[in-house]
MMTF fields as JSON, N, C-alpha, C and O atoms, coordinates in Angstrom:
{
  "mmtfVersion": "1.0.0",
  "mmtfProducer": "UNKNOWN",
  "numBonds": 251,
  "numAtoms": 252,
  "numGroups": 63,
  "numChains": 1,
  "numModels": 1,
  "chainsPerModel": [1],
  "groupsPerChain": [63],
  "chainIdList": ["A"],
  "bondAtomList": [4, 2, 8, 6, 12, 10, 16, 14, 20, 18, 24, 22, 28, 26, 32, 30, 36, 34, 40, 38, 44, 42, 48, 46, 52, 50, 56, 54, 60, 58, 64, 62, 68, 66, 72, 70, 76, 74, 80, 78, 84, 82, 88, 86, 92, 90, 96, 94, 100, 98, 104, 102, 108, 106, 112, 110, 116, 114, 120, 118, 124, 122, 128, 126, 132, 130, 136, 134, 140, 138, 144, 142, 148, 146, 152, 150, 156, 154, 160, 158, 164, 162, 168, 166, 172, 170, 176, 174, 180, 178, 184, 182, 188, 186, 192, 190, 196, 194, 200, 198, 204, 202, 208, 206, 212, 210, 216, 214, 220, 218, 224, 222, 228, 226, 232, 230, 236, 234, 240, 238, 244, 242, 248, 246],
  "bondOrderList": [1, 1, 1, 1, 1, 1, 1, 1, 1, 1, 1, 1, 1, 1, 1, 1, 1, 1, 1, 1, 1, 1, 1, 1, 1, 1, 1, 1, 1, 1, 1, 1, 1, 1, 1, 1, 1, 1, 1, 1, 1, 1, 1, 1, 1, 1, 1, 1, 1, 1, 1, 1, 1, 1, 1, 1, 1, 1, 1, 1, 1, 1],
  "groupList": [{"groupName": "MET", "atomNameList": ["N", "CA", "C", "O"], "elementList": ["N", "C", "C", "O"], "formalChargeList": [0, 0, 0, 0], "bondAtomList": [1, 0, 2, 1, 3, 2], "bondOrderList": [1, 1, 2], "singleLetterCode": "M", "chemCompType": "L-PEPTIDE LINKING"}, {"groupName": "ASP", "atomNameList": ["N", "CA", "C", "O"], "elementList": ["N", "C", "C", "O"], "formalChargeList": [0, 0, 0, 0], "bondAtomList": [1, 0, 2, 1, 3, 2], "bondOrderList": [1, 1, 2], "singleLetterCode": "D", "chemCompType": "L-PEPTIDE LINKING"}, {"groupName": "ALA", "atomNameList": ["N", "CA", "C", "O"], "elementList": ["N", "C", "C", "O"], "formalChargeList": [0, 0, 0, 0], "bondAtomList": [1, 0, 2, 1, 3, 2], "bondOrderList": [1, 1, 2], "singleLetterCode": "A", "chemCompType": "L-PEPTIDE LINKING"}, {"groupName": "LYS", "atomNameList": ["N", "CA", "C", "O"], "elementList": ["N", "C", "C", "O"], "formalChargeList": [0, 0, 0, 0], "bondAtomList": [1, 0, 2, 1, 3, 2], "bondOrderList": [1, 1, 2], "singleLetterCode": "K", "chemCompType": "L-PEPTIDE LINKING"}, {"groupName": "ASN", "atomNameList": ["N", "CA", "C", "O"], "elementList": ["N", "C", "C", "O"], "formalChargeList": [0, 0, 0, 0], "bondAtomList": [1, 0, 2, 1, 3, 2], "bondOrderList": [1, 1, 2], "singleLetterCode": "N", "chemCompType": "L-PEPTIDE LINKING"}, {"groupName": "PHE", "atomNameList": ["N", "CA", "C", "O"], "elementList": ["N", "C", "C", "O"], "formalChargeList": [0, 0, 0, 0], "bondAtomList": [1, 0, 2, 1, 3, 2], "bondOrderList": [1, 1, 2], "singleLetterCode": "F", "chemCompType": "L-PEPTIDE LINKING"}, {"groupName": "PRO", "atomNameList": ["N", "CA", "C", "O"], "elementList": ["N", "C", "C", "O"], "formalChargeList": [0, 0, 0, 0], "bondAtomList": [1, 0, 2, 1, 3, 2], "bondOrderList": [1, 1, 2], "singleLetterCode": "P", "chemCompType": "L-PEPTIDE LINKING"}, {"groupName": "VAL", "atomNameList": ["N", "CA", "C", "O"], "elementList": ["N", "C", "C", "O"], "formalChargeList": [0, 0, 0, 0], "bondAtomList": [1, 0, 2, 1, 3, 2], "bondOrderList": [1, 1, 2], "singleLetterCode": "V", "chemCompType": "L-PEPTIDE LINKING"}, {"groupName": "GLU", "atomNameList": ["N", "CA", "C", "O"], "elementList": ["N", "C", "C", "O"], "formalChargeList": [0, 0, 0, 0], "bondAtomList": [1, 0, 2, 1, 3, 2], "bondOrderList": [1, 1, 2], "singleLetterCode": "E", "chemCompType": "L-PEPTIDE LINKING"}, {"groupName": "GLY", "atomNameList": ["N", "CA", "C", "O"], "elementList": ["N", "C", "C", "O"], "formalChargeList": [0, 0, 0, 0], "bondAtomList": [1, 0, 2, 1, 3, 2], "bondOrderList": [1, 1, 2], "singleLetterCode": "G", "chemCompType": "PEPTIDE LINKING"}, {"groupName": "TYR", "atomNameList": ["N", "CA", "C", "O"], "elementList": ["N", "C", "C", "O"], "formalChargeList": [0, 0, 0, 0], "bondAtomList": [1, 0, 2, 1, 3, 2], "bondOrderList": [1, 1, 2], "singleLetterCode": "Y", "chemCompType": "L-PEPTIDE LINKING"}, {"groupName": "THR", "atomNameList": ["N", "CA", "C", "O"], "elementList": ["N", "C", "C", "O"], "formalChargeList": [0, 0, 0, 0], "bondAtomList": [1, 0, 2, 1, 3, 2], "bondOrderList": [1, 1, 2], "singleLetterCode": "T", "chemCompType": "L-PEPTIDE LINKING"}, {"groupName": "ARG", "atomNameList": ["N", "CA", "C", "O"], "elementList": ["N", "C", "C", "O"], "formalChargeList": [0, 0, 0, 0], "bondAtomList": [1, 0, 2, 1, 3, 2], "bondOrderList": [1, 1, 2], "singleLetterCode": "R", "chemCompType": "L-PEPTIDE LINKING"}, {"groupName": "ILE", "atomNameList": ["N", "CA", "C", "O"], "elementList": ["N", "C", "C", "O"], "formalChargeList": [0, 0, 0, 0], "bondAtomList": [1, 0, 2, 1, 3, 2], "bondOrderList": [1, 1, 2], "singleLetterCode": "I", "chemCompType": "L-PEPTIDE LINKING"}, {"groupName": "TRP", "atomNameList": ["N", "CA", "C", "O"], "elementList": ["N", "C", "C", "O"], "formalChargeList": [0, 0, 0, 0], "bondAtomList": [1, 0, 2, 1, 3, 2], "bondOrderList": [1, 1, 2], "singleLetterCode": "W", "chemCompType": "L-PEPTIDE LINKING"}, {"groupName": "HIS", "atomNameList": ["N", "CA", "C", "O"], "elementList": ["N", "C", "C", "O"], "formalChargeList": [0, 0, 0, 0], "bondAtomList": [1, 0, 2, 1, 3, 2], "bondOrderList": [1, 1, 2], "singleLetterCode": "H", "chemCompType": "L-PEPTIDE LINKING"}, {"groupName": "GLN", "atomNameList": ["N", "CA", "C", "O"], "elementList": ["N", "C", "C", "O"], "formalChargeList": [0, 0, 0, 0], "bondAtomList": [1, 0, 2, 1, 3, 2], "bondOrderList": [1, 1, 2], "singleLetterCode": "Q", "chemCompType": "L-PEPTIDE LINKING"}, {"groupName": "LEU", "atomNameList": ["N", "CA", "C", "O"], "elementList": ["N", "C", "C", "O"], "formalChargeList": [0, 0, 0, 0], "bondAtomList": [1, 0, 2, 1, 3, 2], "bondOrderList": [1, 1, 2], "singleLetterCode": "L", "chemCompType": "L-PEPTIDE LINKING"}, {"groupName": "SER", "atomNameList": ["N", "CA", "C", "O"], "elementList": ["N", "C", "C", "O"], "formalChargeList": [0, 0, 0, 0], "bondAtomList": [1, 0, 2, 1, 3, 2], "bondOrderList": [1, 1, 2], "singleLetterCode": "S", "chemCompType": "L-PEPTIDE LINKING"}],
  "groupTypeList": [0, 1, 2, 3, 4, 0, 5, 1, 6, 7, 8, 9, 6, 10, 2, 9, 6, 4, 11, 12, 13, 9, 13, 2, 11, 7, 13, 7, 14, 15, 4, 2, 1, 15, 10, 9, 16, 0, 11, 17, 10, 17, 12, 8, 4, 4, 11, 7, 6, 6, 2, 18, 12, 11, 4, 6, 6, 8, 17, 15, 1, 18, 10],
  "groupIdList": [1, 2, 3, 4, 5, 6, 7, 8, 9, 10, 11, 12, 13, 14, 15, 16, 17, 18, 19, 20, 21, 22, 23, 24, 25, 26, 27, 28, 29, 30, 31, 32, 33, 34, 35, 36, 37, 38, 39, 40, 41, 42, 43, 44, 45, 46, 47, 48, 49, 50, 51, 52, 53, 54, 55, 56, 57, 58, 59, 60, 61, 62, 63],
  "secStructList": [7, 7, 6, 6, 6, 6, 6, 1, 3, 3, 7, 7, 1, 1, 1, 1, 1, 3, 3, 2, 2, 2, 2, 2, 2, 2, 2, 2, 2, 2, 2, 2, 2, 2, 2, 2, 2, 2, 2, 2, 2, 2, 2, 2, 6, 6, 7, 7, 7, 4, 4, 4, 1, 1, 1, 7, 7, 7, 7, 7, 7, 7, 7],
  "xCoordList": [81.239, 81.581, 81.485, 81.889, 80.913, 80.781, 81.085, 81.395, 80.97, 81.222, 80.4, 80.833, 79.096, 78.094, 78.455, 78.259, 78.957, 79.17, 80.646, 80.868, 81.585, 82.908, 83.524, 84.552, 82.801, 83.144, 82.248, 82.349, 81.386, 80.566, 81.453, 82.404, 81.132, 82.002, 81.786, 80.685, 82.862, 82.91, 83.477, 84.501, 82.902, 83.466, 83.968, 83.366, 85.087, 85.657, 86.957, 87.486, 87.503, 88.633, 89.992, 91.045, 89.874, 91.231, 91.158, 90.124, 92.298, 92.47, 91.542, 91.362, 90.933, 90.109, 88.932, 88.668, 88.192, 87.109, 87.584, 88.611, 86.922, 87.443, 86.286, 85.146, 86.576, 85.638, 85.776, 86.774, 84.91, 85.013, 86.356, 87.137, 86.579, 87.706, 88.997, 89.999, 88.889, 90.077, 90.447, 91.624, 89.413, 89.685, 90.239, 91.114, 89.776, 90.24, 91.744, 92.58, 92.004, 93.375, 94.393, 95.554, 93.85, 94.617, 94.881, 96.006, 93.885, 93.95, 95.162, 96.033, 95.036, 96.104, 97.424, 98.362, 97.554, 98.847, 99.357, 100.516, 98.628, 98.949, 99.448, 100.47, 98.742, 99.253, 100.547, 101.402, 100.698, 101.877, 103.056, 104.166, 102.834, 103.858, 104.276, 105.478, 103.421, 103.701, 104.485, 105.496, 104.073, 104.749, 106.301, 107.218, 106.413, 107.817, 108.647, 109.805, 108.042, 108.812, 109.156, 110.223, 108.288, 108.549, 109.616, 110.454, 109.623, 110.638, 112.109, 113.12, 112.094, 113.365, 113.828, 114.962, 112.937, 113.294, 113.834, 114.879, 113.235, 113.696, 115.049, 115.959, 115.149, 116.596, 117.653, 118.798, 117.308, 118.345, 118.677, 119.743, 117.871, 118.175, 118.524, 118.332, 119.049, 119.507, 118.556, 118.894, 117.384, 116.202, 115.598, 115.21, 115.488, 114.818, 113.312, 112.845, 112.529, 111.108, 110.512, 110.955, 109.525, 108.992, 108.645, 108.934, 108.063, 107.627, 108.919, 108.778, 110.077, 111.192, 112.171, 113.237, 111.75, 112.571, 112.562, 111.758, 113.558, 113.624, 112.341, 111.735, 111.922, 110.67, 109.703, 109.593, 108.99, 108.057, 106.943, 106.58, 106.371, 105.316, 104.115, 103.857, 103.403, 102.172, 101.103, 100.973, 100.32, 99.242, 97.958, 97.616, 97.31, 96.044, 95.209, 95.647, 93.956, 93.016, 93.453, 93.612, 93.622, 93.912, 92.75, 92.862, 91.608, 90.425, 89.65, 88.618],
  "yCoordList": [93.251, 93.501, 92.086, 91.053, 92.177, 90.914, 91.325, 92.472, 90.325, 90.414, 91.584, 92.296, 91.712, 92.653, 94.133, 95.054, 94.316, 95.686, 96.104, 97.182, 95.404, 95.741, 96.899, 97.478, 97.182, 98.419, 99.563, 100.539, 99.552, 100.723, 101.814, 101.558, 103.024, 104.152, 104.367, 104.172, 104.775, 105.094, 106.473, 106.825, 107.24, 108.524, 108.407, 107.749, 109.054, 108.994, 109.791, 110.215, 110.009, 110.867, 110.191, 110.823, 108.87, 108.141, 107.775, 107.345, 107.957, 107.484, 108.187, 107.692, 109.401, 110.069, 109.233, 108.172, 109.7, 108.95, 107.574, 107.486, 106.58, 105.136, 104.276, 104.737, 102.924, 101.869, 100.989, 101.145, 100.132, 99.319, 98.48, 98.46, 97.81, 97.065, 97.864, 97.404, 99.139, 100.04, 100.332, 100.316, 100.603, 100.854, 99.618, 99.738, 98.428, 97.165, 97.023, 96.703, 97.289, 97.267, 98.198, 97.859, 99.446, 100.404, 99.881, 100.003, 99.303, 98.8, 97.649, 97.628, 96.838, 95.742, 96.323, 95.99, 97.172, 97.807, 98.525, 98.294, 99.391, 100.074, 99.249, 99.568, 98.171, 97.222, 96.559, 96.325, 96.251, 95.558, 96.545, 96.142, 97.782, 98.91, 99.044, 99.121, 99.075, 99.147, 97.92, 98.064, 96.761, 95.56, 95.552, 95.169, 96.007, 96.194, 97.091, 96.786, 98.289, 99.253, 98.603, 98.883, 97.764, 97.148, 96.139, 95.988, 95.431, 94.356, 94.982, 94.491, 96.065, 96.887, 97.317, 97.055, 97.973, 98.472, 97.334, 97.537, 96.205, 95.119, 94.575, 94.291, 94.439, 93.933, 94.967, 94.625, 96.165, 97.289, 97.179, 97.641, 96.63, 96.472, 95.114, 94.686, 94.387, 92.995, 92.043, 91.223, 92.125, 91.273, 90.574, 91.28, 89.393, 88.74, 88.766, 88.285, 89.293, 89.367, 87.911, 86.953, 87.825, 86.513, 85.593, 84.396, 86.172, 85.422, 84.865, 83.943, 85.425, 85.09, 84.123, 83.74, 83.797, 82.947, 81.535, 81.181, 80.744, 79.291, 78.601, 77.925, 78.732, 78.211, 79.337, 79.806, 79.762, 81.019, 80.544, 79.368, 81.597, 81.172, 80.659, 81.051, 79.82, 79.178, 80.274, 81.032, 80.305, 81.266, 80.483, 79.367, 81.263, 80.782, 81.873, 83.02, 81.541, 82.573, 82.889, 81.96, 84.089, 84.432, 84.976, 85.459, 84.913, 85.416, 84.405, 84.74],
  "zCoordList": [102.533, 101.108, 100.466, 101.002, 99.278, 98.52, 97.018, 96.696, 96.183, 94.733, 94.101, 93.195, 94.712, 94.063, 94.453, 93.659, 95.626, 96.03, 96.206, 96.758, 95.818, 96.099, 95.344, 95.696, 94.274, 93.503, 93.738, 92.994, 94.685, 95.013, 95.556, 96.295, 95.183, 95.674, 97.175, 97.69, 97.869, 99.205, 99.5, 98.915, 100.335, 100.644, 102.029, 102.878, 102.263, 103.552, 103.634, 102.607, 104.909, 105.013, 104.607, 104.53, 104.359, 103.993, 102.549, 102.037, 101.89, 100.535, 99.502, 98.389, 99.908, 98.97, 98.491, 99.056, 97.428, 96.923, 96.455, 95.783, 96.766, 96.562, 96.38, 96.322, 96.28, 96.266, 97.51, 98.214, 97.815, 98.904, 98.828, 99.779, 97.685, 97.496, 97.678, 98.225, 97.157, 97.212, 98.678, 99.038, 99.537, 100.967, 101.626, 102.484, 101.271, 101.806, 101.493, 102.338, 100.213, 99.792, 100.459, 100.691, 100.763, 101.535, 102.944, 103.427, 103.625, 104.889, 104.983, 105.853, 104.044, 103.978, 103.778, 104.503, 102.838, 102.543, 103.712, 104.055, 104.393, 105.543, 106.656, 107.264, 106.953, 108.023, 107.656, 108.511, 106.379, 105.911, 106.007, 106.354, 105.716, 105.839, 107.311, 107.562, 108.247, 109.644, 110.081, 110.767, 109.723, 109.991, 109.572, 110.298, 108.369, 107.771, 108.598, 108.884, 109.027, 109.834, 111.219, 111.765, 111.772, 113.128, 112.977, 113.867, 111.873, 111.76, 111.544, 112.046, 110.778, 110.62, 112.016, 112.416, 112.738, 114.066, 114.94, 115.557, 115.039, 115.837, 115.322, 116.102, 113.964, 113.506, 113.766, 114.058, 113.669, 114.015, 115.516, 115.922, 116.294, 117.744, 118.097, 119.235, 117.131, 117.28, 117.825, 118.678, 117.363, 117.738, 116.547, 115.616, 116.481, 115.373, 115.572, 116.604, 114.652, 114.75, 114.923, 114.29, 115.784, 116.214, 114.935, 114.931, 113.943, 112.79, 111.959, 111.156, 112.178, 111.462, 112.246, 111.763, 113.39, 114.274, 113.654, 112.791, 114.19, 113.771, 114.173, 113.342, 115.347, 115.841, 116.152, 117.284, 115.08, 115.324, 116.243, 116.277, 117.053, 117.951, 117.226, 116.088, 117.84, 117.175, 117.225, 118.186, 116.078, 115.995, 116.507, 116.116, 117.449, 117.979, 118.397, 118.481, 118.676, 119.248, 120.77, 121.561, 121.108, 122.48, 123.18, 124.307, 122.535, 123.168, 123.973, 124.556]
}
């Protein structure tokens, strides 16, 4: 996706008729929604999510 084609129409089973940038937005929103659900689940079970800890884990490539 680039500035020239981000508004091109895309057909697919998710989010109905949309644009490339629209699908990318839905993907980001969907992942953020699941992350929010996981953090609530962890907090309800008296666990602080790793990213919210005093010393959060370092982010690095694990590949």
